[in-house]
């Protein structure tokens, strides 16, 4: 192979820069008329979109947040990316934030254009637009890799290259490809012991179907969070609306019963056939001696595996953008044979 001279290298790099400059994208502020196109893109055409980034999901918040979502086109009507976002004002600073009503925000990239050339172009026009609009800071929170069709490494690299810093939230999940068939054999000795104790207490497990069952779960959840002086992110009315209308294909509820009384339960989000995610897990604090959480989690894991999901997600165990680890909670999840992942938020001052 011949050697490249310096002049040839400069010409080659010059052509590369010209090629990048040739990618022209248009940026448009989201309007309600874009909803169908947006949701179709996120669910069917993107490489890292989930239902949490659809307008069908985000719209349940109503006017709670000031929407700042964006659509990026190539040509007149070819979608390259969408960015679910809201505008925040903190200490007089205007911030472009990953949508505050969802675990994940943007950037949601087209599967057809998820490459170096277009990723570079998307971030270039985005930052130019945000500066023009007077934003002083930008927060981007993409879907974690287990929820996406491909790794987000390309996006992560370009964010790093442009000077973004990150907040890392620790999450725990099970990869069923590396999980033994005997569910309990994957557990730590402590989790395995507690699960065996739970089997002595005549507990039962089932999917919750009726409004009264979901209301009973919600009461347990509120009682569980009360000790932390916290409330569920979703109201009972929102949970019922999710199940009956908005998210009827992706939300499920499960309960553990003792003597016909619910003593633990979970609200679950289904991400295609990829991830079985426990959005909420809660137990009646007066019944912990029956080990209902060990019984609940084991049955949820078994359900997810039997239905062919690739991952079982426990979610994060951190607070304040990952700065504080709830070590006891993380170790409890770890005991079921979990792997470790991170939810990343990328931040940059403009």
Short mmCIF file of C-alpha atoms in Angstrom, two decimals:
data_model
loop_
_atom_site.label_atom_id
_atom_site.label_comp_id
_atom_site.label_asym_id
_atom_site.label_seq_id
_atom_site.Cartn_x
_atom_site.Cartn_y
_atom_site.Cartn_z
CA UNK A 1 0.00 0.00 0.00
CA UNK A 2 1.39 3.40 -0.98
CA UNK A 3 2.20 6.02 1.62
CA UNK A 4 0.01 9.15 1.88
CA UNK A 5 1.93 12.39 1.69
CA UNK A 6 1.00 15.33 3.89
CA UNK A 7 -0.55 17.17 0.96
CA UNK A 8 -2.70 14.17 0.15
CA UNK A 9 -3.77 13.89 3.77
CA UNK A 10 -4.79 17.58 3.80
CA UNK A 11 -6.79 17.11 0.60
CA UNK A 12 -8.45 13.98 2.04
CA UNK A 13 -9.37 15.73 5.29
CA UNK A 14 -10.57 18.74 3.32
CA UNK A 15 -12.90 16.53 1.30
CA UNK A 16 -14.16 14.96 4.54
CA UNK A 17 -14.97 18.43 5.93
CA UNK A 18 -16.71 19.39 2.71
CA UNK A 19 -18.77 16.19 2.82
CA UNK A 20 -19.93 16.99 6.34
CA UNK A 21 -20.78 20.53 5.35
CA UNK A 22 -22.99 19.21 2.56
CA UNK A 23 -25.49 17.71 5.03
CA UNK A 24 -28.15 20.38 5.34
CA UNK A 25 -30.85 19.89 7.95
CA UNK A 26 -33.86 21.96 8.85
CA UNK A 27 -35.10 22.39 12.39
CA UNK A 28 -38.75 22.90 13.26
CA UNK A 29 -40.58 23.50 16.52
CA UNK A 30 -43.12 20.79 17.29
CA UNK A 31 -46.82 21.56 16.72
CA UNK A 32 -49.86 19.46 17.64
CA UNK A 33 -50.43 18.70 13.95
CA UNK A 34 -47.11 16.79 13.97
CA UNK A 35 -48.24 14.27 16.60
CA UNK A 36 -49.02 11.30 14.31
CA UNK A 37 -45.85 11.76 12.28
CA UNK A 38 -43.80 12.16 15.47
CA UNK A 39 -45.15 9.03 17.15
CA UNK A 40 -44.77 6.89 14.01
CA UNK A 41 -41.16 8.01 13.70
CA UNK A 42 -40.33 7.29 17.36
CA UNK A 43 -41.88 3.82 17.43
CA UNK A 44 -41.19 2.52 13.90
CA UNK A 45 -38.35 4.46 12.29
CA UNK A 46 -35.94 5.42 15.07
CA UNK A 47 -32.94 3.60 16.45
CA UNK A 48 -33.46 4.63 20.09
CA UNK A 49 -37.07 5.70 20.52
CA UNK A 50 -39.47 4.26 23.12
CA UNK A 51 -43.10 4.95 23.95
CA UNK A 52 -41.83 7.27 26.71
CA UNK A 53 -40.75 9.69 23.96
CA UNK A 54 -44.03 9.63 22.04
CA UNK A 55 -46.44 12.53 22.24
CA UNK A 56 -49.15 10.02 23.11
CA UNK A 57 -47.34 9.45 26.40
CA UNK A 58 -45.98 12.95 27.03
CA UNK A 59 -49.33 14.63 26.40
CA UNK A 60 -50.82 13.16 29.57
CA UNK A 61 -49.01 15.95 31.45
CA UNK A 62 -51.19 18.56 29.75
CA UNK A 63 -49.77 22.06 30.27
CA UNK A 64 -47.62 21.15 33.25
CA UNK A 65 -44.39 21.73 31.27
CA UNK A 66 -43.50 24.36 28.68
CA UNK A 67 -42.88 22.21 25.61
CA UNK A 68 -39.77 22.93 23.54
CA UNK A 69 -39.71 19.78 21.39
CA UNK A 70 -37.98 19.90 18.02
CA UNK A 71 -38.09 18.04 14.70
CA UNK A 72 -35.12 17.83 12.32
CA UNK A 73 -35.66 17.25 8.62
CA UNK A 74 -33.47 16.52 5.64
CA UNK A 75 -34.95 18.03 2.50
CA UNK A 76 -38.61 18.91 2.76
CA UNK A 77 -40.10 16.03 4.70
CA UNK A 78 -37.53 13.32 5.59
CA UNK A 79 -37.26 13.03 9.38
CA UNK A 80 -33.74 12.60 10.71
CA UNK A 81 -34.37 13.16 14.42
CA UNK A 82 -36.88 14.36 17.00
CA UNK A 83 -36.03 15.84 20.38
CA UNK A 84 -38.67 15.71 23.13
CA UNK A 85 -37.83 18.63 25.39
CA UNK A 86 -39.14 21.35 27.64
CA UNK A 87 -37.97 24.82 28.57
CA UNK A 88 -36.89 25.52 32.14
CA UNK A 89 -35.95 28.75 33.88
CA UNK A 90 -33.53 28.23 36.77
CA UNK A 91 -31.91 31.19 38.54
CA UNK A 92 -32.80 33.36 35.58
CA UNK A 93 -31.12 30.96 33.13
CA UNK A 94 -33.04 29.58 30.16
CA UNK A 95 -32.45 25.82 29.89
CA UNK A 96 -33.28 23.41 27.06
CA UNK A 97 -34.01 20.19 28.95
CA UNK A 98 -34.79 16.60 28.05
CA UNK A 99 -38.54 16.43 28.59
CA UNK A 100 -39.22 16.56 32.34
CA UNK A 101 -42.26 14.31 31.97
CA UNK A 102 -40.32 11.26 30.86
CA UNK A 103 -37.46 9.06 32.04
CA UNK A 104 -35.84 9.48 28.62
CA UNK A 105 -35.80 12.49 26.30
CA UNK A 106 -33.73 12.91 23.17
CA UNK A 107 -32.03 12.89 20.81
CA UNK A 108 -34.17 10.25 19.01
CA UNK A 109 -32.38 9.38 15.76
CA UNK A 110 -33.66 7.83 12.55
CA UNK A 111 -32.40 4.29 12.00
CA UNK A 112 -31.69 5.22 8.36
CA UNK A 113 -29.51 8.19 9.34
CA UNK A 114 -27.77 6.92 12.46
CA UNK A 115 -24.25 7.49 11.19
CA UNK A 116 -21.30 9.80 11.77
CA UNK A 117 -22.27 12.31 9.10
CA UNK A 118 -25.82 12.90 10.26
CA UNK A 119 -25.13 12.65 14.00
CA UNK A 120 -22.55 15.41 13.61
CA UNK A 121 -24.99 17.52 11.58
CA UNK A 122 -27.84 17.09 14.10
CA UNK A 123 -25.75 18.37 17.01
CA UNK A 124 -24.34 21.23 14.92
CA UNK A 125 -27.74 22.62 13.95
CA UNK A 126 -29.21 21.94 17.39
CA UNK A 127 -26.58 23.98 19.22
CA UNK A 128 -26.79 26.76 16.61
CA UNK A 129 -30.58 26.90 17.05
CA UNK A 130 -30.40 26.89 20.86
CA UNK A 131 -27.87 29.72 20.96
CA UNK A 132 -30.02 31.73 18.55
CA UNK A 133 -33.03 31.21 20.84
CA UNK A 134 -31.13 32.39 23.90
CA UNK A 135 -30.75 29.07 25.75
CA UNK A 136 -27.83 29.09 28.15
CA UNK A 137 -27.69 25.40 28.96
CA UNK A 138 -28.76 22.12 27.37
CA UNK A 139 -29.63 18.77 29.02
CA UNK A 140 -29.93 15.62 26.89
CA UNK A 141 -31.05 12.28 28.33
CA UNK A 142 -31.15 9.49 25.71
CA UNK A 143 -32.72 6.09 26.24
CA UNK A 144 -30.34 3.63 27.91
CA UNK A 145 -28.85 1.02 25.63
CA UNK A 146 -31.04 -1.91 26.73
CA UNK A 147 -34.10 0.03 25.56
CA UNK A 148 -32.65 0.89 22.12
CA UNK A 149 -32.17 -1.07 18.90
CA UNK A 150 -28.49 -0.09 18.82
CA UNK A 151 -25.96 1.19 21.31
CA UNK A 152 -25.90 4.95 21.84
CA UNK A 153 -22.11 5.02 21.63
CA UNK A 154 -22.10 7.17 18.49
CA UNK A 155 -24.25 9.83 20.14
CA UNK A 156 -22.28 9.58 23.38
CA UNK A 157 -19.02 10.12 21.51
CA UNK A 158 -20.17 13.26 19.72
CA UNK A 159 -21.57 14.69 22.96
CA UNK A 160 -18.22 14.02 24.64
CA UNK A 161 -16.38 15.58 21.70
CA UNK A 162 -18.46 18.74 22.02
CA UNK A 163 -17.70 19.17 25.69
CA UNK A 164 -20.76 17.74 27.40
CA UNK A 165 -20.40 16.47 30.96
CA UNK A 166 -22.50 13.59 32.32
CA UNK A 167 -24.56 12.59 35.32
CA UNK A 168 -24.69 8.81 35.77
CA UNK A 169 -27.60 7.04 37.48
CA UNK A 170 -26.98 3.41 38.44
CA UNK A 171 -29.58 0.91 37.26
CA UNK A 172 -29.93 -2.85 37.71
CA UNK A 173 -31.27 -5.28 35.13
CA UNK A 174 -31.28 -8.97 34.31
CA UNK A 175 -30.03 -10.24 30.95
CA UNK A 176 -31.88 -13.51 30.38
CA UNK A 177 -29.24 -14.71 27.90
CA UNK A 178 -26.91 -15.21 30.85
CA UNK A 179 -29.53 -16.41 33.34
CA UNK A 180 -29.91 -20.00 34.52
CA UNK A 181 -33.22 -21.78 33.92
CA UNK A 182 -33.79 -22.31 37.64
CA UNK A 183 -34.68 -18.73 38.57
CA UNK A 184 -33.73 -18.91 42.25
CA UNK A 185 -30.33 -20.43 41.48
CA UNK A 186 -29.30 -17.02 40.08
CA UNK A 187 -29.98 -15.28 43.40
CA UNK A 188 -27.52 -14.42 46.14
CA UNK A 189 -27.73 -16.65 49.20
CA UNK A 190 -29.70 -13.99 51.08
CA UNK A 191 -32.29 -13.49 48.31
CA UNK A 192 -32.61 -17.26 47.85
CA UNK A 193 -33.16 -17.77 51.60
CA UNK A 194 -35.81 -15.02 51.79
CA UNK A 195 -37.63 -16.38 48.75
CA UNK A 196 -37.79 -19.81 50.41
CA UNK A 197 -39.23 -18.16 53.53
CA UNK A 198 -41.90 -16.46 51.40
CA UNK A 199 -43.01 -19.85 50.04
CA UNK A 200 -44.02 -20.89 53.56
CA UNK A 201 -46.58 -18.10 53.88
CA UNK A 202 -49.24 -19.21 51.38
CA UNK A 203 -48.78 -16.16 49.16
CA UNK A 204 -50.33 -15.93 45.68
CA UNK A 205 -49.40 -13.85 42.64
CA UNK A 206 -51.58 -12.60 39.80
CA UNK A 207 -52.07 -9.85 37.22
CA UNK A 208 -54.37 -7.06 38.40
CA UNK A 209 -57.32 -6.35 36.11
CA UNK A 210 -59.98 -4.32 37.89
CA UNK A 211 -59.97 -0.69 38.96
CA UNK A 212 -60.46 -1.71 42.58
CA UNK A 213 -57.39 -3.96 42.44
CA UNK A 214 -55.26 -1.15 41.00
CA UNK A 215 -56.60 1.23 43.64
CA UNK A 216 -55.56 -1.26 46.34
CA UNK A 217 -52.06 -1.39 44.82
CA UNK A 218 -51.92 2.41 44.74
CA UNK A 219 -52.73 2.58 48.45
CA UNK A 220 -49.86 0.18 49.17
CA UNK A 221 -47.55 2.27 46.99
CA UNK A 222 -48.46 5.50 48.78
CA UNK A 223 -47.92 3.83 52.15
CA UNK A 224 -44.55 2.53 50.97
CA UNK A 225 -43.39 5.99 49.88
CA UNK A 226 -44.77 7.78 52.91
CA UNK A 227 -41.79 6.71 55.01
CA UNK A 228 -39.60 8.70 52.58
CA UNK A 229 -42.00 11.67 52.68
CA UNK A 230 -42.65 11.09 48.96
CA UNK A 231 -45.57 10.43 46.63
CA UNK A 232 -45.86 8.40 43.41
CA UNK A 233 -45.00 10.29 40.24
CA UNK A 234 -48.34 9.20 38.76
CA UNK A 235 -51.76 9.65 40.34
CA UNK A 236 -54.28 6.84 40.63
CA UNK A 237 -56.38 8.49 37.92
CA UNK A 238 -53.38 8.56 35.57
CA UNK A 239 -52.59 4.89 36.24
CA UNK A 240 -56.16 3.91 35.43
CA UNK A 241 -56.13 6.06 32.30
CA UNK A 242 -52.85 4.41 31.22
CA UNK A 243 -54.34 0.95 31.62
CA UNK A 244 -57.69 1.65 30.02
CA UNK A 245 -56.69 3.98 27.19
CA UNK A 246 -53.36 5.71 26.67
CA UNK A 247 -50.94 2.85 27.40
CA UNK A 248 -53.23 -0.17 27.42
CA UNK A 249 -50.75 -2.23 25.36
CA UNK A 250 -47.65 -1.39 27.38
CA UNK A 251 -48.68 -1.12 31.05
CA UNK A 252 -49.56 -4.01 33.37
CA UNK A 253 -50.19 -4.37 37.10
CA UNK A 254 -49.38 -7.33 39.36
CA UNK A 255 -50.14 -8.14 42.97
CA UNK A 256 -49.17 -10.50 45.77
CA UNK A 257 -51.97 -11.66 48.07
CA UNK A 258 -52.09 -13.17 51.55
CA UNK A 259 -55.41 -14.51 52.79
CA UNK A 260 -57.11 -12.74 49.86
CA UNK A 261 -55.63 -9.35 50.80
CA UNK A 262 -53.11 -7.60 48.57
CA UNK A 263 -49.85 -7.01 50.43
CA UNK A 264 -47.47 -6.11 47.55
CA UNK A 265 -47.64 -5.08 43.93
CA UNK A 266 -45.97 -3.65 40.86
CA UNK A 267 -46.72 -1.42 37.89
CA UNK A 268 -44.82 -2.66 34.84
CA UNK A 269 -43.96 -1.03 31.51
CA UNK A 270 -43.37 -3.24 28.48
CA UNK A 271 -40.85 -2.03 25.90
CA UNK A 272 -41.72 -4.18 22.90
CA UNK A 273 -40.39 -7.69 23.47
CA UNK A 274 -37.10 -6.30 24.74
CA UNK A 275 -37.55 -4.98 28.28
CA UNK A 276 -39.93 -5.87 31.10
CA UNK A 277 -39.50 -2.82 33.35
CA UNK A 278 -40.77 -2.48 36.92
CA UNK A 279 -41.82 1.15 37.16
CA UNK A 280 -43.06 0.69 40.75
CA UNK A 281 -42.48 -2.02 43.35
CA UNK A 282 -44.15 -1.73 46.74
CA UNK A 283 -45.15 -3.79 49.78
CA UNK A 284 -47.39 -3.25 52.78
CA UNK A 285 -44.92 -2.24 55.49
CA UNK A 286 -46.86 -4.19 58.13
CA UNK A 287 -46.37 -7.47 56.21
CA UNK A 288 -42.64 -7.47 55.53
CA UNK A 289 -42.15 -10.51 57.77
CA UNK A 290 -43.92 -12.52 55.06
CA UNK A 291 -41.19 -11.56 52.53
CA UNK A 292 -43.70 -10.37 49.90
CA UNK A 293 -41.12 -8.42 47.86
CA UNK A 294 -38.96 -11.49 47.30
CA UNK A 295 -42.04 -13.44 46.25
CA UNK A 296 -43.21 -10.58 43.98
CA UNK A 297 -39.87 -10.04 42.24
CA UNK A 298 -39.27 -13.75 41.68
CA UNK A 299 -42.69 -14.15 40.07
CA UNK A 300 -42.21 -11.03 37.93
CA UNK A 301 -38.85 -12.33 36.72
CA UNK A 302 -40.41 -15.70 35.93
CA UNK A 303 -43.27 -14.01 34.05
CA UNK A 304 -40.91 -11.88 31.97
CA UNK A 305 -38.75 -14.85 31.06
CA UNK A 306 -41.71 -17.07 30.14
CA UNK A 307 -43.00 -14.34 27.82
CA UNK A 308 -39.72 -14.08 25.94
CA UNK A 309 -38.39 -10.72 27.10
CA UNK A 310 -34.66 -10.22 26.71
CA UNK A 311 -34.21 -8.04 29.79
CA UNK A 312 -35.85 -7.52 33.16
CA UNK A 313 -35.30 -3.99 34.45
CA UNK A 314 -35.41 -2.91 38.09
CA UNK A 315 -34.71 0.72 37.22
CA UNK A 316 -32.39 3.10 39.05
CA UNK A 317 -31.41 3.21 42.72
CA UNK A 318 -30.03 6.73 42.84
CA UNK A 319 -31.12 10.25 43.75
CA UNK A 320 -30.07 13.78 42.82
CA UNK A 321 -28.94 12.89 39.29
CA UNK A 322 -26.96 9.91 40.53
CA UNK A 323 -24.98 11.71 43.22
CA UNK A 324 -26.59 9.65 45.99
CA UNK A 325 -26.80 5.85 45.82
CA UNK A 326 -29.51 4.08 47.81
CA UNK A 327 -27.09 1.29 48.62
CA UNK A 328 -29.58 -0.90 50.46
CA UNK A 329 -32.05 -0.78 47.56
CA UNK A 330 -29.32 -1.36 44.96
CA UNK A 331 -27.98 -4.37 46.86
CA UNK A 332 -31.49 -5.80 47.16
CA UNK A 333 -31.89 -5.63 43.36
CA UNK A 334 -28.34 -6.90 42.86
CA UNK A 335 -29.23 -10.03 44.82
CA UNK A 336 -31.54 -11.31 42.07
CA UNK A 337 -28.58 -11.82 39.72
CA UNK A 338 -28.63 -8.38 38.14
CA UNK A 339 -26.22 -6.68 35.76
CA UNK A 340 -25.39 -3.00 36.06
CA UNK A 341 -26.26 -0.19 33.68
CA UNK A 342 -26.41 3.58 33.71
CA UNK A 343 -28.91 6.21 32.70
CA UNK A 344 -26.94 9.18 31.42
CA UNK A 345 -27.81 12.85 31.34
CA UNK A 346 -25.51 15.00 29.21
CA UNK A 347 -25.13 18.69 30.16
CA UNK A 348 -23.44 21.61 28.44
CA UNK A 349 -23.32 25.36 28.94
CA UNK A 350 -23.81 27.18 25.66
#
